Short mmCIF file of C-alpha atoms in Angstrom, two decimals:
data_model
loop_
_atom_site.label_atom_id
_atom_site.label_comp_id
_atom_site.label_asym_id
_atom_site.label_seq_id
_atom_site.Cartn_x
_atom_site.Cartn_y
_atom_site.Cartn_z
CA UNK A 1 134.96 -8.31 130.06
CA UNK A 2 135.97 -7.34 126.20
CA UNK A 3 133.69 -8.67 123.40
CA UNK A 4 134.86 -11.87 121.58
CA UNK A 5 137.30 -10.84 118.38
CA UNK A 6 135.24 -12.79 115.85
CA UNK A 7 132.08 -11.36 117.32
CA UNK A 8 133.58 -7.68 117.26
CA UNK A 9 134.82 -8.91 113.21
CA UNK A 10 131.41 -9.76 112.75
CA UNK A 11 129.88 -6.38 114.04
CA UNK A 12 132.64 -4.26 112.43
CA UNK A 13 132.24 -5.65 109.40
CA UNK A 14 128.25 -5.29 109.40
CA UNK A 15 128.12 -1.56 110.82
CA UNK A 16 130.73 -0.60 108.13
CA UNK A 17 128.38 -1.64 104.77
CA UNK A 18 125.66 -1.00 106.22
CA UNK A 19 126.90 2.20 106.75
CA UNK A 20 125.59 5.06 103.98
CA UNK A 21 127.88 7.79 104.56
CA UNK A 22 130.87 5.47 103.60
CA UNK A 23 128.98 3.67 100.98
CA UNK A 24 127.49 6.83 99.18
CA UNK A 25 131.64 7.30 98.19
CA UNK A 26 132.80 3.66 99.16
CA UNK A 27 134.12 3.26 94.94
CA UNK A 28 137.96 2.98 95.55
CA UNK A 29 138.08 2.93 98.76
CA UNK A 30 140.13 0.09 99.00
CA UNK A 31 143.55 -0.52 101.64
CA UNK A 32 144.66 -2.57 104.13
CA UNK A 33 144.90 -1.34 107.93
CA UNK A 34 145.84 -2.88 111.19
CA UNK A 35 144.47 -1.93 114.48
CA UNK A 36 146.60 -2.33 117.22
CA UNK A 37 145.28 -2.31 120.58
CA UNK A 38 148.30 -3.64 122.70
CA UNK A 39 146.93 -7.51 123.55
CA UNK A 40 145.13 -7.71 120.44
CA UNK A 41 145.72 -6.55 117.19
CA UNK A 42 143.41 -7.05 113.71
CA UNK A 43 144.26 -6.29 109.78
CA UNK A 44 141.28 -5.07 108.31
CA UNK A 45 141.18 -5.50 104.34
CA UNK A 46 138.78 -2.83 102.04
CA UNK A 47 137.40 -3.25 98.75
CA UNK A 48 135.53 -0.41 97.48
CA UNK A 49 134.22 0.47 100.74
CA UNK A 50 133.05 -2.77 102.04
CA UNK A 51 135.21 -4.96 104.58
CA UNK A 52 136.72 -7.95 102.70
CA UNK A 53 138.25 -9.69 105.52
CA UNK A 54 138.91 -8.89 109.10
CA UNK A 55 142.19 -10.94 110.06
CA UNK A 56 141.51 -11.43 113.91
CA UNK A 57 145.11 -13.29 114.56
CA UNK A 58 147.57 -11.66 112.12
CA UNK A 59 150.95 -13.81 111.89
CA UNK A 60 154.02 -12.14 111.46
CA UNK A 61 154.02 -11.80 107.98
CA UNK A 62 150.75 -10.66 107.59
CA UNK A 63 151.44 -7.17 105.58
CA UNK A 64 149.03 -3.82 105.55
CA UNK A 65 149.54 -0.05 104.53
CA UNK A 66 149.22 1.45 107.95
CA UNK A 67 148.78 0.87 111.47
CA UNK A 68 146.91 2.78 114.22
CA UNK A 69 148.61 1.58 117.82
CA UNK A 70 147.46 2.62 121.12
CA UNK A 71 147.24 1.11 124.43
CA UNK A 72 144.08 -0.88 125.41
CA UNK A 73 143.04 1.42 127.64
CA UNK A 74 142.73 4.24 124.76
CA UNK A 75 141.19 2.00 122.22
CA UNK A 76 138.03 1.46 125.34
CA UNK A 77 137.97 5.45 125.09
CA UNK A 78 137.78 5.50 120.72
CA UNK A 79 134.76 2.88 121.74
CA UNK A 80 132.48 5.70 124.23
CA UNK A 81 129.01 6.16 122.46
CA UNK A 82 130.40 10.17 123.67
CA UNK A 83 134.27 9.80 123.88
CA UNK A 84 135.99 12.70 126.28
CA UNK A 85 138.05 15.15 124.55
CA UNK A 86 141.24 14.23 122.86
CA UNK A 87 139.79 10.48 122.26
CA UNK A 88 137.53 11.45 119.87
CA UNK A 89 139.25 11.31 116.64
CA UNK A 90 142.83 9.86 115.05
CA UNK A 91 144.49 13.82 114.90
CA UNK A 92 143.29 14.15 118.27
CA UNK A 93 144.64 11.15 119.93
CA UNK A 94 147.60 11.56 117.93
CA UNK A 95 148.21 14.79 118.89
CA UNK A 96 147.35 14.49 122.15
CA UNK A 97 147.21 10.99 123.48
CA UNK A 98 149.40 8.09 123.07
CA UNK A 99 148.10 6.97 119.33
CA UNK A 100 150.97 6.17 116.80
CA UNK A 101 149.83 6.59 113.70
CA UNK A 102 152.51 4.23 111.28
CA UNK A 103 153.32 2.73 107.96
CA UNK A 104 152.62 4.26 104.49
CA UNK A 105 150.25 7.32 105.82
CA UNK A 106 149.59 8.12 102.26
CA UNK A 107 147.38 5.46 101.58
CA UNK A 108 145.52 6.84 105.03
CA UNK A 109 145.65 10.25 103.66
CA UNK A 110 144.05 8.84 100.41
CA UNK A 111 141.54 7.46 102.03
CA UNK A 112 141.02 9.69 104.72
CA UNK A 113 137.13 11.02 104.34
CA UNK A 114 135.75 7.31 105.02
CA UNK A 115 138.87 6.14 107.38
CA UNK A 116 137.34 8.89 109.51
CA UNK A 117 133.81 7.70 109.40
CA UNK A 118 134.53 4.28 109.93
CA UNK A 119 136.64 4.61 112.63
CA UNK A 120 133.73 6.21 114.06
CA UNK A 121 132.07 3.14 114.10
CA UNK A 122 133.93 1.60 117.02
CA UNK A 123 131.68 4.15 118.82
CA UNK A 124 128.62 1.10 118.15
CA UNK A 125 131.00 -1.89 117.92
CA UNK A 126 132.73 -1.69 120.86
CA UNK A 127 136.52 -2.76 120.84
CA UNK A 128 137.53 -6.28 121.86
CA UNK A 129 140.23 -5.47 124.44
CA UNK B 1 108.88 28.26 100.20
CA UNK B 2 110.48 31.73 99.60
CA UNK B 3 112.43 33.15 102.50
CA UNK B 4 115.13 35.64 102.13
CA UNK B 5 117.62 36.07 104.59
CA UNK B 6 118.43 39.52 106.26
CA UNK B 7 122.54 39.02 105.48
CA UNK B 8 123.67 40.83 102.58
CA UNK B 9 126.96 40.57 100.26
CA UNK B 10 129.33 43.30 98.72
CA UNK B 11 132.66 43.27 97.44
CA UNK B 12 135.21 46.25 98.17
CA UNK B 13 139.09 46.51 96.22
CA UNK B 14 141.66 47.45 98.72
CA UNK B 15 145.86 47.69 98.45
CA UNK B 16 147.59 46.06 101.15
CA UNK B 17 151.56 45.80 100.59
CA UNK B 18 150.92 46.39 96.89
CA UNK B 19 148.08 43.79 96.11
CA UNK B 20 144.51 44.27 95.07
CA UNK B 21 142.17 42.21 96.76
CA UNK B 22 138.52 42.27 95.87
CA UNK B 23 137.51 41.70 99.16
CA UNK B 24 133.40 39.51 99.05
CA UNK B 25 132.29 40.36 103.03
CA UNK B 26 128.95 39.34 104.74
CA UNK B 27 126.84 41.81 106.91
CA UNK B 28 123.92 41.89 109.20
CA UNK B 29 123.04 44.07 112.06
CA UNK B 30 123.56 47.55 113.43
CA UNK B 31 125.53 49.47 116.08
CA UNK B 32 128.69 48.15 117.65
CA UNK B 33 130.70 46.95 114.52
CA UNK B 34 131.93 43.23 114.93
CA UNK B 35 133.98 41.77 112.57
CA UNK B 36 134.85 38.41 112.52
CA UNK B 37 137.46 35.97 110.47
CA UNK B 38 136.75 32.34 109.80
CA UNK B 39 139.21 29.93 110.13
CA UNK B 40 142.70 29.01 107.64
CA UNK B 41 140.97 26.83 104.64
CA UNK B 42 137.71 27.94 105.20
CA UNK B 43 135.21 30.86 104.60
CA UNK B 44 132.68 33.21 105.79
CA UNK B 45 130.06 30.83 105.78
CA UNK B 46 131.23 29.73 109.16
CA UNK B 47 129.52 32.55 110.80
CA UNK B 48 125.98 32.24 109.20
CA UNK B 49 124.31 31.31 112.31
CA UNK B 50 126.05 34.61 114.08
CA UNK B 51 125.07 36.22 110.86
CA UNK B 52 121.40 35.72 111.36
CA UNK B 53 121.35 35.51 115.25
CA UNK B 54 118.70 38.57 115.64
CA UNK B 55 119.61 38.99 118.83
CA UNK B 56 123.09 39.57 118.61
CA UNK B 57 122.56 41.64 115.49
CA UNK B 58 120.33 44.24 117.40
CA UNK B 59 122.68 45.80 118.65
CA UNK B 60 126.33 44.69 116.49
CA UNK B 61 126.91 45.26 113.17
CA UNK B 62 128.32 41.93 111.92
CA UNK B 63 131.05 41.63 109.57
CA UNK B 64 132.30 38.28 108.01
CA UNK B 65 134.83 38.71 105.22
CA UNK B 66 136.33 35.96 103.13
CA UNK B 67 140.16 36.43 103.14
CA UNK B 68 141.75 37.08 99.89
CA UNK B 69 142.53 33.06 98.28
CA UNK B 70 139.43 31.91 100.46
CA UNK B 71 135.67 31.88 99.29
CA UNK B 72 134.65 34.75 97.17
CA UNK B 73 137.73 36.33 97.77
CA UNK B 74 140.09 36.11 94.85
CA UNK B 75 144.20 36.06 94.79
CA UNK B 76 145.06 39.59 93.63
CA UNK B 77 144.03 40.51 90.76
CA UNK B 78 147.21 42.64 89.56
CA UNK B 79 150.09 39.47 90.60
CA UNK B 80 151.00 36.44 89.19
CA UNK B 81 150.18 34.46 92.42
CA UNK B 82 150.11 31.22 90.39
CA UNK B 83 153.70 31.55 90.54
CA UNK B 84 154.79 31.73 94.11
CA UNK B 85 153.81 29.56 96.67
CA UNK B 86 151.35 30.92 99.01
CA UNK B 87 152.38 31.75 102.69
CA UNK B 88 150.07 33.70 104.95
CA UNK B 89 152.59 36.19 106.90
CA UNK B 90 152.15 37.77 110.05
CA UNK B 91 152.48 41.41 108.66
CA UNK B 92 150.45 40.71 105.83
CA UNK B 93 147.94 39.41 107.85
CA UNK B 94 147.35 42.62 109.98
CA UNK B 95 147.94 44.84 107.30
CA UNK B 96 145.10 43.34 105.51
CA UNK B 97 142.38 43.48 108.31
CA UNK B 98 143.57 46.85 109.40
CA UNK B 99 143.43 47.82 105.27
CA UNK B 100 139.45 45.96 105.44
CA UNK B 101 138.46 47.90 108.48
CA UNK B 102 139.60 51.67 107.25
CA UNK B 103 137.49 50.70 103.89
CA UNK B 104 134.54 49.79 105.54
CA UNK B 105 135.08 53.01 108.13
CA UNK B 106 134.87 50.68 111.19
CA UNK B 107 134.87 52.87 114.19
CA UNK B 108 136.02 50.81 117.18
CA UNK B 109 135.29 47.38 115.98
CA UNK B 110 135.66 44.16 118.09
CA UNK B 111 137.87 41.61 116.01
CA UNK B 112 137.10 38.09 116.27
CA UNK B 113 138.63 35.40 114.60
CA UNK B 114 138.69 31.45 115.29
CA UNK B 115 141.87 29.47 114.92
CA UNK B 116 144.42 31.42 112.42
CA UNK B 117 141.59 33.90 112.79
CA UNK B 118 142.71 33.90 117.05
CA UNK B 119 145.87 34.17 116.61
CA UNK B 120 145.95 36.73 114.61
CA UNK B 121 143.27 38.66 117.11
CA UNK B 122 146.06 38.61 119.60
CA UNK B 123 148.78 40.29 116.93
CA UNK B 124 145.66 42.87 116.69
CA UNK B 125 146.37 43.28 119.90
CA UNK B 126 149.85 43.45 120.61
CA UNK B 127 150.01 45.69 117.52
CA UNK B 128 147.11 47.90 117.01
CA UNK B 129 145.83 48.46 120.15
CA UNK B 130 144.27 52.02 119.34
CA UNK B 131 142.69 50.62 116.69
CA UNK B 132 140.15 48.08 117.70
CA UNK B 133 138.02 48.86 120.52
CA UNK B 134 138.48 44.82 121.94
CA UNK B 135 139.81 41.40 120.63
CA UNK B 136 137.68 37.90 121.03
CA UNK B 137 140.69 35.22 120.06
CA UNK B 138 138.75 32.04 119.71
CA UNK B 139 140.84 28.99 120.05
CA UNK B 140 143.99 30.42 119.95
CA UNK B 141 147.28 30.41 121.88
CA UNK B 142 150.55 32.33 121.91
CA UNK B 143 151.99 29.67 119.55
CA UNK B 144 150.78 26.75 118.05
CA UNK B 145 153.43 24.58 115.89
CA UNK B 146 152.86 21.73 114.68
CA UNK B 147 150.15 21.73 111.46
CA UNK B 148 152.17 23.20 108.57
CA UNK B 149 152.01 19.98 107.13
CA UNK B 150 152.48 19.10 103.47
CA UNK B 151 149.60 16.53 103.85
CA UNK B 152 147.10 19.10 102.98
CA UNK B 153 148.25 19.78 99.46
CA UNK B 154 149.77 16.40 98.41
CA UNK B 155 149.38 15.77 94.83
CA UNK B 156 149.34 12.10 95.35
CA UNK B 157 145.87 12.55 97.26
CA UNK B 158 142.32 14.42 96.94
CA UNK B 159 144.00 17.54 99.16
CA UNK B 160 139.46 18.53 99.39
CA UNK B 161 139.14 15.49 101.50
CA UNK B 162 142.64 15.37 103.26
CA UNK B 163 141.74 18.89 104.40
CA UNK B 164 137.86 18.66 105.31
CA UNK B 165 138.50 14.99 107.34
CA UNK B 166 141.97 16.09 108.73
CA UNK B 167 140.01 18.86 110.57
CA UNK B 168 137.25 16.83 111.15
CA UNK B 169 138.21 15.55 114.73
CA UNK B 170 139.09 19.27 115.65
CA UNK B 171 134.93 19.29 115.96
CA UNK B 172 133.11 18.09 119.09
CA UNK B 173 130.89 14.88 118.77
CA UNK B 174 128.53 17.09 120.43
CA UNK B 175 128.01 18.87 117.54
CA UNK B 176 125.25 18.23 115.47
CA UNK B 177 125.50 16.39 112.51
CA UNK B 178 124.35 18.88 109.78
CA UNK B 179 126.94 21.77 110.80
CA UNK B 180 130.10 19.79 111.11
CA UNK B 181 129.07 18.48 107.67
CA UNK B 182 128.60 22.05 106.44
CA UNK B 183 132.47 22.62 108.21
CA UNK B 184 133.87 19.80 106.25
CA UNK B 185 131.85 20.91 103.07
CA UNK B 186 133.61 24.89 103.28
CA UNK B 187 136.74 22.57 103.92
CA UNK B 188 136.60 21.06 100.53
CA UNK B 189 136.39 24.31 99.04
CA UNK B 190 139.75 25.51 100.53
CA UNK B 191 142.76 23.17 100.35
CA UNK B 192 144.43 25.23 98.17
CA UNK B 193 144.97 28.00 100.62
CA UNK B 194 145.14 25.96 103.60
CA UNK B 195 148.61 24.91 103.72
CA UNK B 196 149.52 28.72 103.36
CA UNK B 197 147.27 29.55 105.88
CA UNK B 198 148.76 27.79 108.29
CA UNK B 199 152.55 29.08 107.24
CA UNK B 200 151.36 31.85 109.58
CA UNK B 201 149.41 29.83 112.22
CA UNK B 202 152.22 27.19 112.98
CA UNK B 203 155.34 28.99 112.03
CA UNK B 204 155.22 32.99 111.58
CA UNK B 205 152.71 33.42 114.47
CA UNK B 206 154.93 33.45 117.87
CA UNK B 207 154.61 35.57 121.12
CA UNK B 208 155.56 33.49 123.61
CA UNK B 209 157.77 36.23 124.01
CA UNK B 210 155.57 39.69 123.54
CA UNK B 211 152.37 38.28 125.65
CA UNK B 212 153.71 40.51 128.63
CA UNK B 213 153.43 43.68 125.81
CA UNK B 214 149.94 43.09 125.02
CA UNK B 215 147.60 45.28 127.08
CA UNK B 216 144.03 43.90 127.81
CA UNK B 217 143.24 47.16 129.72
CA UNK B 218 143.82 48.98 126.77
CA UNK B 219 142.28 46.78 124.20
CA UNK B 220 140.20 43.72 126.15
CA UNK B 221 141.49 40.40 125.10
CA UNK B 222 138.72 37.34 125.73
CA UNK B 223 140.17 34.44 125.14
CA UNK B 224 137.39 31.46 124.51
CA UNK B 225 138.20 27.61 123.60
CA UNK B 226 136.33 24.55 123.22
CA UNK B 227 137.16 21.07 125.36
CA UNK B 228 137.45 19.28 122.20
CA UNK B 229 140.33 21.36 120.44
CA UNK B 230 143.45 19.58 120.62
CA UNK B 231 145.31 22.02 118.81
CA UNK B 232 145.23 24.66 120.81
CA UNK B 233 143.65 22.81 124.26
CA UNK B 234 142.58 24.72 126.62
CA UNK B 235 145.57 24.84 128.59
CA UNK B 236 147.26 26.14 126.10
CA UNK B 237 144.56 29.46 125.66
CA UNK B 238 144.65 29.56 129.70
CA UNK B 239 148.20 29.70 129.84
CA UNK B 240 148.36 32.33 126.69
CA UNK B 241 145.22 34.14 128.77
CA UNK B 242 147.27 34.61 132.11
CA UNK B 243 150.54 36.07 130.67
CA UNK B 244 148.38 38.92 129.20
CA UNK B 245 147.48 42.04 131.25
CA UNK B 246 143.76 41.98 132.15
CA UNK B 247 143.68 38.90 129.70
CA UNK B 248 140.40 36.67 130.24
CA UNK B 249 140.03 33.25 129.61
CA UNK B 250 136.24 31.51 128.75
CA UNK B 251 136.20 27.82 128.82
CA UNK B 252 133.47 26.23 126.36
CA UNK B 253 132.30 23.09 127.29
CA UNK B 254 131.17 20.17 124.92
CA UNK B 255 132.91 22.12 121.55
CA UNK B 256 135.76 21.83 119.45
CA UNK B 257 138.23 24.27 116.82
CA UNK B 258 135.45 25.71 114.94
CA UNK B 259 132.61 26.63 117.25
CA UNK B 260 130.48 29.25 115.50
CA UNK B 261 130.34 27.08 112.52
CA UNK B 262 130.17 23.78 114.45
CA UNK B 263 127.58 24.89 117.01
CA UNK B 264 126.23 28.19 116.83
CA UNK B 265 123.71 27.58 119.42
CA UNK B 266 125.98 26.61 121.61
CA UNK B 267 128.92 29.17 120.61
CA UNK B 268 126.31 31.56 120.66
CA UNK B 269 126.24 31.32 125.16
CA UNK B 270 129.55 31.97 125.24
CA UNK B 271 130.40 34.83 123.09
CA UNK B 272 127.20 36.55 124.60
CA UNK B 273 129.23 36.56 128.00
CA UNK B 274 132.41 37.92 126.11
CA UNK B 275 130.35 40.77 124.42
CA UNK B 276 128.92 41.42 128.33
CA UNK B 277 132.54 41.56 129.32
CA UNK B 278 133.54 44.19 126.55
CA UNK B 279 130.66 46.76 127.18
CA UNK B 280 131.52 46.41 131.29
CA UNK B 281 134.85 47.40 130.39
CA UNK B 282 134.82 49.55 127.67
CA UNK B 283 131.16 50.69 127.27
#
């Protein structure tokens, strides 16, 4: 049974500026970034480190810089409290796994010390697939 | 509280294929000499828990170096390096170490190196058998393509924080906290050299076709890699391992690319078992 999107938007969104690491450096960091996990897919919106908006049913139109897309099955593994090897990061999966990292990946690289750490956070939020 | 640490600094000039390095190099310990490269971007500091590890340094004299372009290592001193790009070379590479270790008067050392530092452990190897007395290649393979990237010096973004976070998921979760922050932190000192670094890890470094020249009677080769590394997995070190003539392969559980800086304590199990290996061998 996945967790409800909303209630996963909710969680994400708490855990991520609440969160010191990324708000210690959060000035600037500030991009647009889908997740999609095969049946469900989410556009999350930064403003100097803290989640703007979490668009739970993108339409078609619906832009971002980059997208992270996976199968359902490897966005559960991101989620582990202790994921297994080769789930336990975006180079690793990438690299290793069926993660497809797309779009502009200069923004990602721009952004890339609190990307990392926040994508972390699935580890507490749990993924809603 | 005042506590000074046993590990002590010096600095030695060396030629190697016409530069002068001031080489900045680490040391702790006596007896067997053991001496160890950190990993492409980084710096000696990655060894400072096998630096102060009192057991270990009972009976080895460790040896950490910064490689010329990396900590307090400088480019050479009598070349315009500003003006070329930098690319780490194969030759240049081994020339270098070989250079460090006649300076110092190493007599049968044990090279180990982690990543860039492995694979160039197993050109030790192949190459200069009758000079080292065994090789530890941590988290390396016969080839490993794939991360001469031009991500990592991208003027368009902070290269410190591409570098330190792009290698960040090449740790372990494991791994505590405070030393893969420590491994990110060295990261953010090296970006500059990284990219040329890994010229020779992903491009210039390949023996998928000299493996079966290498001989591990000769000179030992222990091969050790973490779970977590996904550039070179441990399939990739096993399969290296095998196609080497009394090559050994360690599996480390529960660690990633950078184990003596990520988890000494940890690291520390393993290499303990390699060094065992070496003086069952070799004496």
């Amino acid at each position: 049974m996945s967790i409800d999107v909303n209630s996963w938007a909710a969680k994400y969104k708490q855990l991520t500026n609440a969160d010191e690491t990324i708000q210690c450096m959060g000035k600037y960091y500030t991009c647009t970034f889908m997740f999609d996990m095969g049946a469900r897919k989410v556009i999350v919106e930064m403003h100097d480190g803290k989640v703007k908006a979490i668009n739970t049913d993108p339409a078609p139109m619906d832009s971002y810089d980059f997208a992270l897309r996976a199968s359902p099955e490897t966005w559960r593994e991101f989620a582990q409290p202790m994921p297994k090897p080769m789930y336990h990061g975006i180079f690793s999966a990438s690299f290793q796994r069926d993660l497809r990292l797309e779009g502009n990946l200069l923004v990602l690289m721009q952004n890339l010390r609190n990307f990392t750490v926040q994508f972390e956070l699935l580890r507490q939020s749990g993924v809603p697939v | 509280m005042i506590k000074h640490s046993p590990v002590t600094g010096r600095y030695v000039t060396i030629e190697v294929d016409g530069n002068e390095y001031k080489v900045f190099y680490l040391h702790n310990g006596t007896g067997q000499p053991l001496i160890c490269q950190h990993t492409a971007g980084a710096h000696n500091h990655q060894w400072r828990g096998l630096l102060e590890d009192e057991e270990i340094t009972r009976d080895y004299n460790v040896i950490a170096y910064d490689l010329p372009r990396h900590g307090k290592s400088d480019p050479p001193h009598n070349k315009e390096w500003w003006k070329d790009e930098y690319r780490l070379t194969a030759d240049h590479y081994v020339n270098f170490i070989v250079t460090l270790c006649d300076a110092l008067e190493l007599k049968d050392p044990i090279f180990m190196g982690s990543s860039f530092g492995g694979n160039v452990a197993l050109q030790l190897a192949l190459r200069r058998p009758d000079r080292f007395k065994a090789v530890i290649p941590v988290e390396a393979a016969d080839y490993a393509p794939g991360f001469f990237l031009d991500w990592w010096r991208h003027p368009h973004a902070n290269a410190a924080q591409v570098c330190a976070s792009g290698v960040w998921d090449l740790m372990a979760p494991q791994s505590p906290d405070l030393d893969r922050w420590l491994t990110w932190h060295y990261y953010t000192q090296g970006s500059e050299a990284f990219k040329g670094d890994l010229y020779f890890y992903s491009v210039d470094h390949d023996l998928r076709d000299e493996l079966v020249n290498i001989d591990g009677r000769r000179c030992p080769v222990i091969m050790m890699t973490g779970t977590y590394d996904y550039l070179t997995p441990p399939e990739a070190t096993e399969n290296t391992a095998r196609q080497i003539k009394g090559g050994v392969y360690i599996e480390m559980e529960d660690i990633g690319h950078f184990p003596m800086s990520e988890n000494h304590e940890l690291f520390r199990v393993y290499l303990k078992e390699a060094l065992r290996i070496i003086r069952e061998r070799k004496g």
